[in-house]
CSV table of N, CA and C and ligand atoms in Angstrom, one decimal:
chain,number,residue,atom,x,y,z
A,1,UNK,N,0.8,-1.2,0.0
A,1,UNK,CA,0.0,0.0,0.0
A,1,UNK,C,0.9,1.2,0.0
A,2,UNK,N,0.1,2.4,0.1
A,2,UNK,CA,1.0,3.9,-0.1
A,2,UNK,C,0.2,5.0,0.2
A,3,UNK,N,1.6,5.4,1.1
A,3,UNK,CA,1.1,7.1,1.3
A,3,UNK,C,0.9,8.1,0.2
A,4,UNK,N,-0.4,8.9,0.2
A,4,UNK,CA,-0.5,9.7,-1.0
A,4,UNK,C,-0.2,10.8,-0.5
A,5,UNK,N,0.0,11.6,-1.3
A,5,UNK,CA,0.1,12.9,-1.2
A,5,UNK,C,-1.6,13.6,-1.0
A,6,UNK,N,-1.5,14.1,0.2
A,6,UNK,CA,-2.8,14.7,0.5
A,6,UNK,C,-3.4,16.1,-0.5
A,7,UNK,N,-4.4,16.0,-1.5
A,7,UNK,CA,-5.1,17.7,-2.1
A,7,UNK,C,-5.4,18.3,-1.5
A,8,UNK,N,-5.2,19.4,-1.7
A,8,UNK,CA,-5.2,20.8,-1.5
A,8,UNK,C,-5.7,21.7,-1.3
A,9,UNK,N,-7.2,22.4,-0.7
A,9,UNK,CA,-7.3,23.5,-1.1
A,9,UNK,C,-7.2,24.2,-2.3
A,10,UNK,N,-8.1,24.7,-2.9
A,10,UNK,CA,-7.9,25.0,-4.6
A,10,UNK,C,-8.0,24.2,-5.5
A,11,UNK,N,-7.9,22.8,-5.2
A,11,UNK,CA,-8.0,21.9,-6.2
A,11,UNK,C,-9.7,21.3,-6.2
A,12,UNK,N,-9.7,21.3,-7.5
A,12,UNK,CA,-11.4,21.6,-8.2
A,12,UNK,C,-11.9,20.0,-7.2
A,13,UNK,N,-11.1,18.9,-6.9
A,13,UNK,CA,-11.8,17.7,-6.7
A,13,UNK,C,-12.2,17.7,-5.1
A,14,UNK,N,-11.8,18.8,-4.2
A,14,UNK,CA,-12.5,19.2,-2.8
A,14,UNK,C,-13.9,19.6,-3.4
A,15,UNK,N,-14.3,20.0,-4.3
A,15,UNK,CA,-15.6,20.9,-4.5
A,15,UNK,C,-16.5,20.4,-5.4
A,16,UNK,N,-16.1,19.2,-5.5
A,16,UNK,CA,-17.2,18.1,-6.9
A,16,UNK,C,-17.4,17.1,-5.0
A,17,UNK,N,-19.3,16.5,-6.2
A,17,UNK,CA,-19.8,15.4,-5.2
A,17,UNK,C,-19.5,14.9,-5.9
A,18,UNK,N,-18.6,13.3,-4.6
A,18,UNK,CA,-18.6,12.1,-5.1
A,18,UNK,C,-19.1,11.4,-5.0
A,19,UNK,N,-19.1,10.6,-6.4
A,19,UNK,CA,-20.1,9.5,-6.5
A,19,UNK,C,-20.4,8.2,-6.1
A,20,UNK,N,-21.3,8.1,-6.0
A,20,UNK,CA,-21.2,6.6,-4.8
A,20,UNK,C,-20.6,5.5,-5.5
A,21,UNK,N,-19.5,4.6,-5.2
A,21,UNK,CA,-19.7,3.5,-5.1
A,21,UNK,C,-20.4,2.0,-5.8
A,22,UNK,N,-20.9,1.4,-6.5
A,22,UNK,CA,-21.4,0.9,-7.2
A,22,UNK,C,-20.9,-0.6,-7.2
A,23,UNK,N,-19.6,-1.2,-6.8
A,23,UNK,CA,-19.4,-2.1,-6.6
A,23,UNK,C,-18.2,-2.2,-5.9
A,24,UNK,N,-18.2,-2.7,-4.8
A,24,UNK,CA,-17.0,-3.2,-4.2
A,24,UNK,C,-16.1,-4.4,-4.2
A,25,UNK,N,-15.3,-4.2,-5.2
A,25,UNK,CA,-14.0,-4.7,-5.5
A,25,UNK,C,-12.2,-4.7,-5.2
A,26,UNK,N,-11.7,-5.4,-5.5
A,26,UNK,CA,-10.4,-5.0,-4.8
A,26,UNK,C,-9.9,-3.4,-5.0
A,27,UNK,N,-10.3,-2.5,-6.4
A,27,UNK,CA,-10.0,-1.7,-6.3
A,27,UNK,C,-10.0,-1.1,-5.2
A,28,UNK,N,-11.8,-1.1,-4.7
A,28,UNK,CA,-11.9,-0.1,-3.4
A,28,UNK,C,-11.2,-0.4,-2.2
A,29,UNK,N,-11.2,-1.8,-2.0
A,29,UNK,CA,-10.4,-2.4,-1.1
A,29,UNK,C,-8.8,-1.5,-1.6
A,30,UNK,N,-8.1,-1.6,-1.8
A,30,UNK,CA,-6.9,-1.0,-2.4
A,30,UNK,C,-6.9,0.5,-2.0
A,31,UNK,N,-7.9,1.2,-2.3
A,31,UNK,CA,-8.2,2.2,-1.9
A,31,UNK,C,-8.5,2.7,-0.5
A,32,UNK,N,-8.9,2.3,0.1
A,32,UNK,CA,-9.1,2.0,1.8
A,32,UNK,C,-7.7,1.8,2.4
A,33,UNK,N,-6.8,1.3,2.0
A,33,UNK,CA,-6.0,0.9,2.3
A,33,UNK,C,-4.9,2.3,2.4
A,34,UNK,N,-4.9,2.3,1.3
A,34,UNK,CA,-4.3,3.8,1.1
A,34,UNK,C,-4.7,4.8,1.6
A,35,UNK,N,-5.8,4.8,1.7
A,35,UNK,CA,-6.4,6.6,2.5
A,35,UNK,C,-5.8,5.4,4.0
A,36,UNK,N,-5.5,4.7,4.6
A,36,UNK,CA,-5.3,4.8,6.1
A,36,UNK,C,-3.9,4.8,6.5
A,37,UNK,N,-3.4,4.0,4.9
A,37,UNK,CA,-1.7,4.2,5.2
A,37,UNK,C,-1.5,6.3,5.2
A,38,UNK,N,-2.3,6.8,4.4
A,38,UNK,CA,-2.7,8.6,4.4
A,38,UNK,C,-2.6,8.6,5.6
A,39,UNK,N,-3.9,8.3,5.9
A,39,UNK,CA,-4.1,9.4,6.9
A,39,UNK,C,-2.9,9.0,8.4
A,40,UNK,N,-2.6,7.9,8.5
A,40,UNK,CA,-1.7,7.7,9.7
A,40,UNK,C,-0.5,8.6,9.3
A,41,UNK,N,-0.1,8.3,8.5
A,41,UNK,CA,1.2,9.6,8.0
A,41,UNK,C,0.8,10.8,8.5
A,42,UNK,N,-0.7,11.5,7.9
A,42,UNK,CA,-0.6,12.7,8.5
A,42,UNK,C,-0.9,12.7,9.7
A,43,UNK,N,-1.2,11.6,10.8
A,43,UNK,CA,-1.3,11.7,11.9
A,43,UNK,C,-2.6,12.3,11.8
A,44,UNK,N,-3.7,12.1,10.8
A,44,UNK,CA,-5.1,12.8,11.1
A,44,UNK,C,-6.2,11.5,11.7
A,45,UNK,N,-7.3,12.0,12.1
A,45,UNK,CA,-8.6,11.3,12.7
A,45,UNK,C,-9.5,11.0,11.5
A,46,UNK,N,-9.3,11.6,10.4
A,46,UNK,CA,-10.8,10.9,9.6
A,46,UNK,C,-9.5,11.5,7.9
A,47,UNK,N,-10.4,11.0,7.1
A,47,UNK,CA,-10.1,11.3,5.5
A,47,UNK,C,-11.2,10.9,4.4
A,48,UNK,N,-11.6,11.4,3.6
A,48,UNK,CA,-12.3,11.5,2.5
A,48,UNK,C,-11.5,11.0,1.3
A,49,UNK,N,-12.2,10.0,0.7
A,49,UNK,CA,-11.9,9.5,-0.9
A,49,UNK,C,-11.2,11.0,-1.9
A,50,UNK,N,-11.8,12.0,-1.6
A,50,UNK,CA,-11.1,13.5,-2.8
A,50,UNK,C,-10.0,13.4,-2.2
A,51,UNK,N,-9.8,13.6,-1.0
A,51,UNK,CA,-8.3,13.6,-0.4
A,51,UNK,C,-7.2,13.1,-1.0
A,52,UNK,N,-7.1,12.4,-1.4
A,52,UNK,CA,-6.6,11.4,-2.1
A,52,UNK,C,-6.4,11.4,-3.2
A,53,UNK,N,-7.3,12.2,-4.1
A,53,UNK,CA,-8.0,12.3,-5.4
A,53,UNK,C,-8.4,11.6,-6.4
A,54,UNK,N,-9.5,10.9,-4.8
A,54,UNK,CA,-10.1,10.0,-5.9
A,54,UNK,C,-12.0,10.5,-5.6
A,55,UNK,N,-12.6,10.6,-6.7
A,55,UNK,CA,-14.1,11.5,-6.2
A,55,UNK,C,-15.1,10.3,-6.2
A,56,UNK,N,-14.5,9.9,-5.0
A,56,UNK,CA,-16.1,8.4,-4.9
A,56,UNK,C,-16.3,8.8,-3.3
A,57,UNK,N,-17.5,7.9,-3.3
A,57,UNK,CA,-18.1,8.3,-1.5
A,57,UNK,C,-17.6,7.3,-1.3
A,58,UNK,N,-16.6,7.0,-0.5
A,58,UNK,CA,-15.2,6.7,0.8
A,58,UNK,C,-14.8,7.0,1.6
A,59,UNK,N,-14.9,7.2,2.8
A,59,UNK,CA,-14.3,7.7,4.2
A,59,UNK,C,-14.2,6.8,5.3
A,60,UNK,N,-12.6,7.5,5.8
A,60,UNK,CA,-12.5,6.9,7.1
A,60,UNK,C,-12.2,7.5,8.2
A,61,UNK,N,-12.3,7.0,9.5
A,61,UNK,CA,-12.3,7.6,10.6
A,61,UNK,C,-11.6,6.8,11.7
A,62,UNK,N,-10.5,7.6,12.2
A,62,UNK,CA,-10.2,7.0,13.6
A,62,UNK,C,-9.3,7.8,14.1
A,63,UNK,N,-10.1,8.0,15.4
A,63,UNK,CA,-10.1,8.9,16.8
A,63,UNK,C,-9.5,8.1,17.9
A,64,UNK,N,-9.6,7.0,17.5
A,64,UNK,CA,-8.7,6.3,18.5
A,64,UNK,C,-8.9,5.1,19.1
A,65,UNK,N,-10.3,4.9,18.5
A,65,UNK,CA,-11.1,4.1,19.0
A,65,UNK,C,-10.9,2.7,17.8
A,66,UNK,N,-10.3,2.2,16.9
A,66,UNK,CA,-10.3,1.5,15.8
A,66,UNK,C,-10.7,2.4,14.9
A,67,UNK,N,-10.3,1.7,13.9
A,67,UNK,CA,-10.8,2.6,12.3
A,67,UNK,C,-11.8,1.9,11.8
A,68,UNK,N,-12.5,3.1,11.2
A,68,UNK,CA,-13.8,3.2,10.9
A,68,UNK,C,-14.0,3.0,9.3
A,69,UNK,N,-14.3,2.0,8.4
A,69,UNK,CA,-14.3,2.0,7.4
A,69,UNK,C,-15.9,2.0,6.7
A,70,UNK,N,-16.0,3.7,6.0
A,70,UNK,CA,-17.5,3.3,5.2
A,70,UNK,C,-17.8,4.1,3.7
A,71,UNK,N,-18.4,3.2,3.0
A,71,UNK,CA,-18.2,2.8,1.9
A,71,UNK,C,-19.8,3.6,1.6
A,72,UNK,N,-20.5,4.8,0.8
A,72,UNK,CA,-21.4,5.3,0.6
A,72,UNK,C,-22.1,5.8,1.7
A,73,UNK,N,-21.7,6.5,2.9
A,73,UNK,CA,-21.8,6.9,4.1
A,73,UNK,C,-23.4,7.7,3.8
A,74,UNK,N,-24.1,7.7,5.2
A,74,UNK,CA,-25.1,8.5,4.9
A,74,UNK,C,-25.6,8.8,6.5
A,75,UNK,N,-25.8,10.5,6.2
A,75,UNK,CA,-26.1,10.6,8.1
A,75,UNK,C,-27.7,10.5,7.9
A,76,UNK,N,-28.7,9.4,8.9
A,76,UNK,CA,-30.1,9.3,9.0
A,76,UNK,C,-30.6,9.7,9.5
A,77,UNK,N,-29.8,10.1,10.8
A,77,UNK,CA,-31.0,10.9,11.9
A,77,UNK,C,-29.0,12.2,12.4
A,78,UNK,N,-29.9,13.0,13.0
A,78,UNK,CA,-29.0,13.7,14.0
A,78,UNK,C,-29.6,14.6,15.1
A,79,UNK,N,-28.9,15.1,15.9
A,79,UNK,CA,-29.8,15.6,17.1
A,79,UNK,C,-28.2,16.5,17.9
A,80,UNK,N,-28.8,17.3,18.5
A,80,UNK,CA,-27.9,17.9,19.0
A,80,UNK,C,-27.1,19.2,18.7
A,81,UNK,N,-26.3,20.0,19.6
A,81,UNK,CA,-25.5,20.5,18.8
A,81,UNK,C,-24.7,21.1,19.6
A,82,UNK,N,-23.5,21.0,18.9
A,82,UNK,CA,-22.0,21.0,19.8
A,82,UNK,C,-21.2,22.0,18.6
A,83,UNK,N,-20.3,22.7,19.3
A,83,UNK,CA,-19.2,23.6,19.0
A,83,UNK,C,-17.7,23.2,19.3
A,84,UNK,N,-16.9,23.1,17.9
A,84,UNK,CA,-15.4,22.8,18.8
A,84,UNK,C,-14.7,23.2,17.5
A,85,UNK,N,-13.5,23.3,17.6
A,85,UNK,CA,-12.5,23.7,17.2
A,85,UNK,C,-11.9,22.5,15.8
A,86,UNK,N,-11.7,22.2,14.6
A,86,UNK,CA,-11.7,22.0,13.6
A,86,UNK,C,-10.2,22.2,12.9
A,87,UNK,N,-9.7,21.0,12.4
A,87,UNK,CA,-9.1,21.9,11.2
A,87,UNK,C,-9.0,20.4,10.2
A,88,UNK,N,-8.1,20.5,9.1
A,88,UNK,CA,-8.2,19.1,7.7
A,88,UNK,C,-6.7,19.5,7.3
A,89,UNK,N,-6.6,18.2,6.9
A,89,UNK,CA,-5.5,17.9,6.4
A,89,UNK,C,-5.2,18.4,4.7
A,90,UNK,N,-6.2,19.0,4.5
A,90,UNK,CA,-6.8,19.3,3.0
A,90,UNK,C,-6.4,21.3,3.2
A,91,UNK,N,-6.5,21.5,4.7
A,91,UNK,CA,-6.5,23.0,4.4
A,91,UNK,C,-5.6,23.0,5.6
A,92,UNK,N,-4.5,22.9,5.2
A,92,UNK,CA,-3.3,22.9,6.3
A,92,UNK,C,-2.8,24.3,7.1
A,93,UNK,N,-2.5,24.4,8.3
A,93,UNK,CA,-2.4,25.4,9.5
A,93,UNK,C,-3.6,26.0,10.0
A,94,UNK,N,-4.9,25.9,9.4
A,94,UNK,CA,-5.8,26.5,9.7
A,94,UNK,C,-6.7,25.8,10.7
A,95,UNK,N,-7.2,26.9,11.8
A,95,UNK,CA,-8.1,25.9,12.6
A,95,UNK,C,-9.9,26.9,12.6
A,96,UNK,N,-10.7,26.4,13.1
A,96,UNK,CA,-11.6,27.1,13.0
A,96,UNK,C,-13.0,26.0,14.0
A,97,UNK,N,-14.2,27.2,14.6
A,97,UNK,CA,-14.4,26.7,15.2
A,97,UNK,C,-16.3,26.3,14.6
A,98,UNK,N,-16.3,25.1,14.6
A,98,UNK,CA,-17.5,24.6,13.7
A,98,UNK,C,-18.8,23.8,14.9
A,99,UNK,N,-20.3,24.5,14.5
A,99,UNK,CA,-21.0,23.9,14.9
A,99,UNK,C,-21.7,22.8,14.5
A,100,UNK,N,-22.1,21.6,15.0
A,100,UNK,CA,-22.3,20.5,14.4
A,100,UNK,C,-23.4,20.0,15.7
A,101,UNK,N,-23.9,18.7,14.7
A,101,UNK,CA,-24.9,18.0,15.4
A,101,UNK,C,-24.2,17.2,16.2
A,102,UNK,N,-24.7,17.4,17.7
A,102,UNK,CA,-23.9,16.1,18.7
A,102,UNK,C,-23.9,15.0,18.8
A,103,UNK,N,-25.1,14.3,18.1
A,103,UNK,CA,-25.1,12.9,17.5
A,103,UNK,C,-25.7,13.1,16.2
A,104,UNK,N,-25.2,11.6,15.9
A,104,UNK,CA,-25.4,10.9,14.6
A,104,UNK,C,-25.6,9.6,14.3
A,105,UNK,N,-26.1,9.2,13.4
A,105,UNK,CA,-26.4,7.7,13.2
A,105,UNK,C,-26.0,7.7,11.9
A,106,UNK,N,-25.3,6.6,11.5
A,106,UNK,CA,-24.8,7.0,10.0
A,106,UNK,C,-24.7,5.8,9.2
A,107,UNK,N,-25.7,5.4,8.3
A,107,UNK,CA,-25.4,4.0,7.6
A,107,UNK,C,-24.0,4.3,6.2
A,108,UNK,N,-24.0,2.9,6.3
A,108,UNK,CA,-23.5,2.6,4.9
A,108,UNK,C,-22.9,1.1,5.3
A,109,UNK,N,-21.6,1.0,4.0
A,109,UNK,CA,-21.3,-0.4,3.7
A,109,UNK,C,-19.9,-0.4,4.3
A,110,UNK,N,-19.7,-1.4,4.8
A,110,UNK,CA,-18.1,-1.8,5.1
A,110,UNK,C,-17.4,-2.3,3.9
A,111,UNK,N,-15.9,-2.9,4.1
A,111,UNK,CA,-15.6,-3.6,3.1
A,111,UNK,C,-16.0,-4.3,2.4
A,112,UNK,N,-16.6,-5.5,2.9
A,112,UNK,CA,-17.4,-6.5,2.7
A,112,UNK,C,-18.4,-6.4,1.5
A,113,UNK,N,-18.8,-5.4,2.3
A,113,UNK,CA,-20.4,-4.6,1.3
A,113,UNK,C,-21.6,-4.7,2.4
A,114,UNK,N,-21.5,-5.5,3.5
A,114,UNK,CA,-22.1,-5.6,4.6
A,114,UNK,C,-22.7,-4.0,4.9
A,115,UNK,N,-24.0,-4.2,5.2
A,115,UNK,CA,-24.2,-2.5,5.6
A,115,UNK,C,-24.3,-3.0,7.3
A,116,UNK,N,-24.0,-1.1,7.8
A,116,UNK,CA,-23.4,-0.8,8.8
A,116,UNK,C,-24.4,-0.2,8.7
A,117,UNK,N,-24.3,-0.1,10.9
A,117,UNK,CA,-25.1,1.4,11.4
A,117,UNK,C,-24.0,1.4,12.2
A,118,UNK,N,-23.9,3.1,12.2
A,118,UNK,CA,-23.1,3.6,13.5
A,118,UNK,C,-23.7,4.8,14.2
A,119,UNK,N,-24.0,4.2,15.0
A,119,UNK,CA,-24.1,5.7,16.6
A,119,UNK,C,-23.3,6.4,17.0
A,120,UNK,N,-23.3,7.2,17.1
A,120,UNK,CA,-21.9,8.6,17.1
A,120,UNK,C,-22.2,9.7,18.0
A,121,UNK,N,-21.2,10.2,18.4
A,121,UNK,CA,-21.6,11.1,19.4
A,121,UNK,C,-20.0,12.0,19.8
A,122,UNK,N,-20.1,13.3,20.5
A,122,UNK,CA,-19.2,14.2,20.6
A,122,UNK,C,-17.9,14.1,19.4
A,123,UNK,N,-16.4,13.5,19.8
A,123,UNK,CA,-15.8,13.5,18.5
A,123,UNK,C,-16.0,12.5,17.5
A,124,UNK,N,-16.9,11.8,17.6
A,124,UNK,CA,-16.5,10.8,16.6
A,124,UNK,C,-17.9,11.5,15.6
A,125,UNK,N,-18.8,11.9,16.0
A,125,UNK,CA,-20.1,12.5,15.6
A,125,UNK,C,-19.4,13.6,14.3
A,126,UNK,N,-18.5,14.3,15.0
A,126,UNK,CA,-18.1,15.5,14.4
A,126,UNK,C,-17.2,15.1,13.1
A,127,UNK,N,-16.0,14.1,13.7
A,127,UNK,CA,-15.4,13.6,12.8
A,127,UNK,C,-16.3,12.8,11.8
A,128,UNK,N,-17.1,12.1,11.9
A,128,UNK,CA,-17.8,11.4,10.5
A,128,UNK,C,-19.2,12.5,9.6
A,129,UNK,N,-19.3,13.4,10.2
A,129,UNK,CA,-20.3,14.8,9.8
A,129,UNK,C,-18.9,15.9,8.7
A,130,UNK,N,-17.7,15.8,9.5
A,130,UNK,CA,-16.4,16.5,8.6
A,130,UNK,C,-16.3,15.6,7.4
A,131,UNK,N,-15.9,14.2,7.2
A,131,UNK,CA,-15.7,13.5,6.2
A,131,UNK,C,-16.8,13.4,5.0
A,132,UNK,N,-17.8,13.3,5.7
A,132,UNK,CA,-18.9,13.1,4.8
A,132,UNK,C,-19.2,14.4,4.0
A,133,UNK,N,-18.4,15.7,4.8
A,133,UNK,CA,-19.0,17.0,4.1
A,133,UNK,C,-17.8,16.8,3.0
A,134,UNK,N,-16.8,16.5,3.2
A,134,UNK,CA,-15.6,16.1,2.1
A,134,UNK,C,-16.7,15.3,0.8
A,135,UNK,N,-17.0,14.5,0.9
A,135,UNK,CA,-17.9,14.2,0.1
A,135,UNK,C,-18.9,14.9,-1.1
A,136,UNK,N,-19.6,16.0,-0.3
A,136,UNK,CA,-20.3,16.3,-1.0
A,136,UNK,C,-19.5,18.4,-1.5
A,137,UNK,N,-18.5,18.2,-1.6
A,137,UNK,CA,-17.6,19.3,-1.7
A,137,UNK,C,-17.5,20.5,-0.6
A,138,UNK,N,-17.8,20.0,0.3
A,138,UNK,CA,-18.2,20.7,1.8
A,138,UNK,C,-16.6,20.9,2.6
A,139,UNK,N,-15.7,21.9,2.9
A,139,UNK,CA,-14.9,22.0,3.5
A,139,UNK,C,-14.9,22.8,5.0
A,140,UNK,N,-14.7,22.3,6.0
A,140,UNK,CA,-15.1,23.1,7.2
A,140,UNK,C,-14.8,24.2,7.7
A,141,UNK,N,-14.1,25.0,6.5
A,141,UNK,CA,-13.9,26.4,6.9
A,141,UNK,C,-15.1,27.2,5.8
A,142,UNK,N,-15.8,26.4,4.7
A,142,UNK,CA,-17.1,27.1,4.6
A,142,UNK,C,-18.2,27.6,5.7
A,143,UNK,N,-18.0,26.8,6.8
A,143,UNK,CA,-18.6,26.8,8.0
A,143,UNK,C,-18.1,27.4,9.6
A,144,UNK,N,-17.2,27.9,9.7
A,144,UNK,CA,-16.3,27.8,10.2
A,144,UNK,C,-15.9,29.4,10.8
A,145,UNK,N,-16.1,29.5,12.4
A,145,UNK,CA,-16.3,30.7,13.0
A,145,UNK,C,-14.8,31.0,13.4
A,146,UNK,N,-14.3,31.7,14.0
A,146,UNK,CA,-13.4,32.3,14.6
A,146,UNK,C,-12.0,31.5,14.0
A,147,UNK,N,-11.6,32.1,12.2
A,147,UNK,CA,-10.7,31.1,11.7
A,147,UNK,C,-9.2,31.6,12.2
A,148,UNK,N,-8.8,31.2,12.3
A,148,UNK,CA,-7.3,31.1,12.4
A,148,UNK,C,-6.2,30.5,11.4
A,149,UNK,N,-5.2,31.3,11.2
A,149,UNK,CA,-4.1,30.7,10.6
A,149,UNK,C,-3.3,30.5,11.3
A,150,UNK,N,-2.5,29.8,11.2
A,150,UNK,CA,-1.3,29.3,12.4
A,150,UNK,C,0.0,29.1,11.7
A,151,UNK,N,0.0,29.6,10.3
A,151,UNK,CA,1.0,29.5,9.0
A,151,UNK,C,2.3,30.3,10.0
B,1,LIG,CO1,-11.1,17.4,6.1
């Protein structure tokens, strides 16, 4: 597997929706693989399929707790709402402070193809509500109060 070089900010593939998924094959497997060898490099908690630059709905997540692998993610319910501090590996030194829903429930498909439900709450709520907006060309400083550069 391989570390990618993480995109950028400015680059047109943060700001396209990607497309779902349609069959799970070794590609994606392959691909999964790689966004985690990613994101451990950058030492980040979650990463999106654009990241990477690849525009399919792909994301993973881990806070600490195991990694989270989901394959056409979708939030079904949410409730709540919490404020914290934010930043992506996609828009580097910047932090900012984003409000979001405090829980979530979030289907989709594992590797397998097996569908998943996940219950989420505080960071992991926030981190799979961040990846998902990667998804749909959503970056969290569209949203994003009190921004800071730290350049
Ligand atoms: Co991000």
């Amino acid at each position: 597997m391989a570390v990618f070089q993480i995109v950028k900010i400015g680059d047109n593939i943060l700001r396209e929706k990607a497309k779902p998924v349609s069959k799970i094959n070794s590609n994606i497997h392959k691909l999964l693989d790689n966004m985690k060898d990613t994101m451990e490099h950058a030492n980040g908690v979650g990463l999106a399929a654009p990241q990477i630059g690849v525009s399919k709905r792909v994301i993973i997540v881990d806070i600490g707790e195991g990694l989270i692998e989901l394959i056409n993610p979708e939030i079904i319910k949410s409730s709540g709402k919490s404020t914290d501090v934010e930043g992506c590996l996609s828009v580097p030194d910047v932090n900012g402070e984003v409000t979001r829903a405090d829980k979530v429930v979030v289907v989709g498909l594992n590797r397998k193809g097996e569908k998943v439900e996940i219950k989420a709450e505080g960071l992991l709520a926030r981190a799979l509500q961040h990846e998902i907006d990667h998804l749909d060309g959503i970056l969290f400083i569209d949203n994003a109060k009190n921004v800071q550069n730290n350049e």
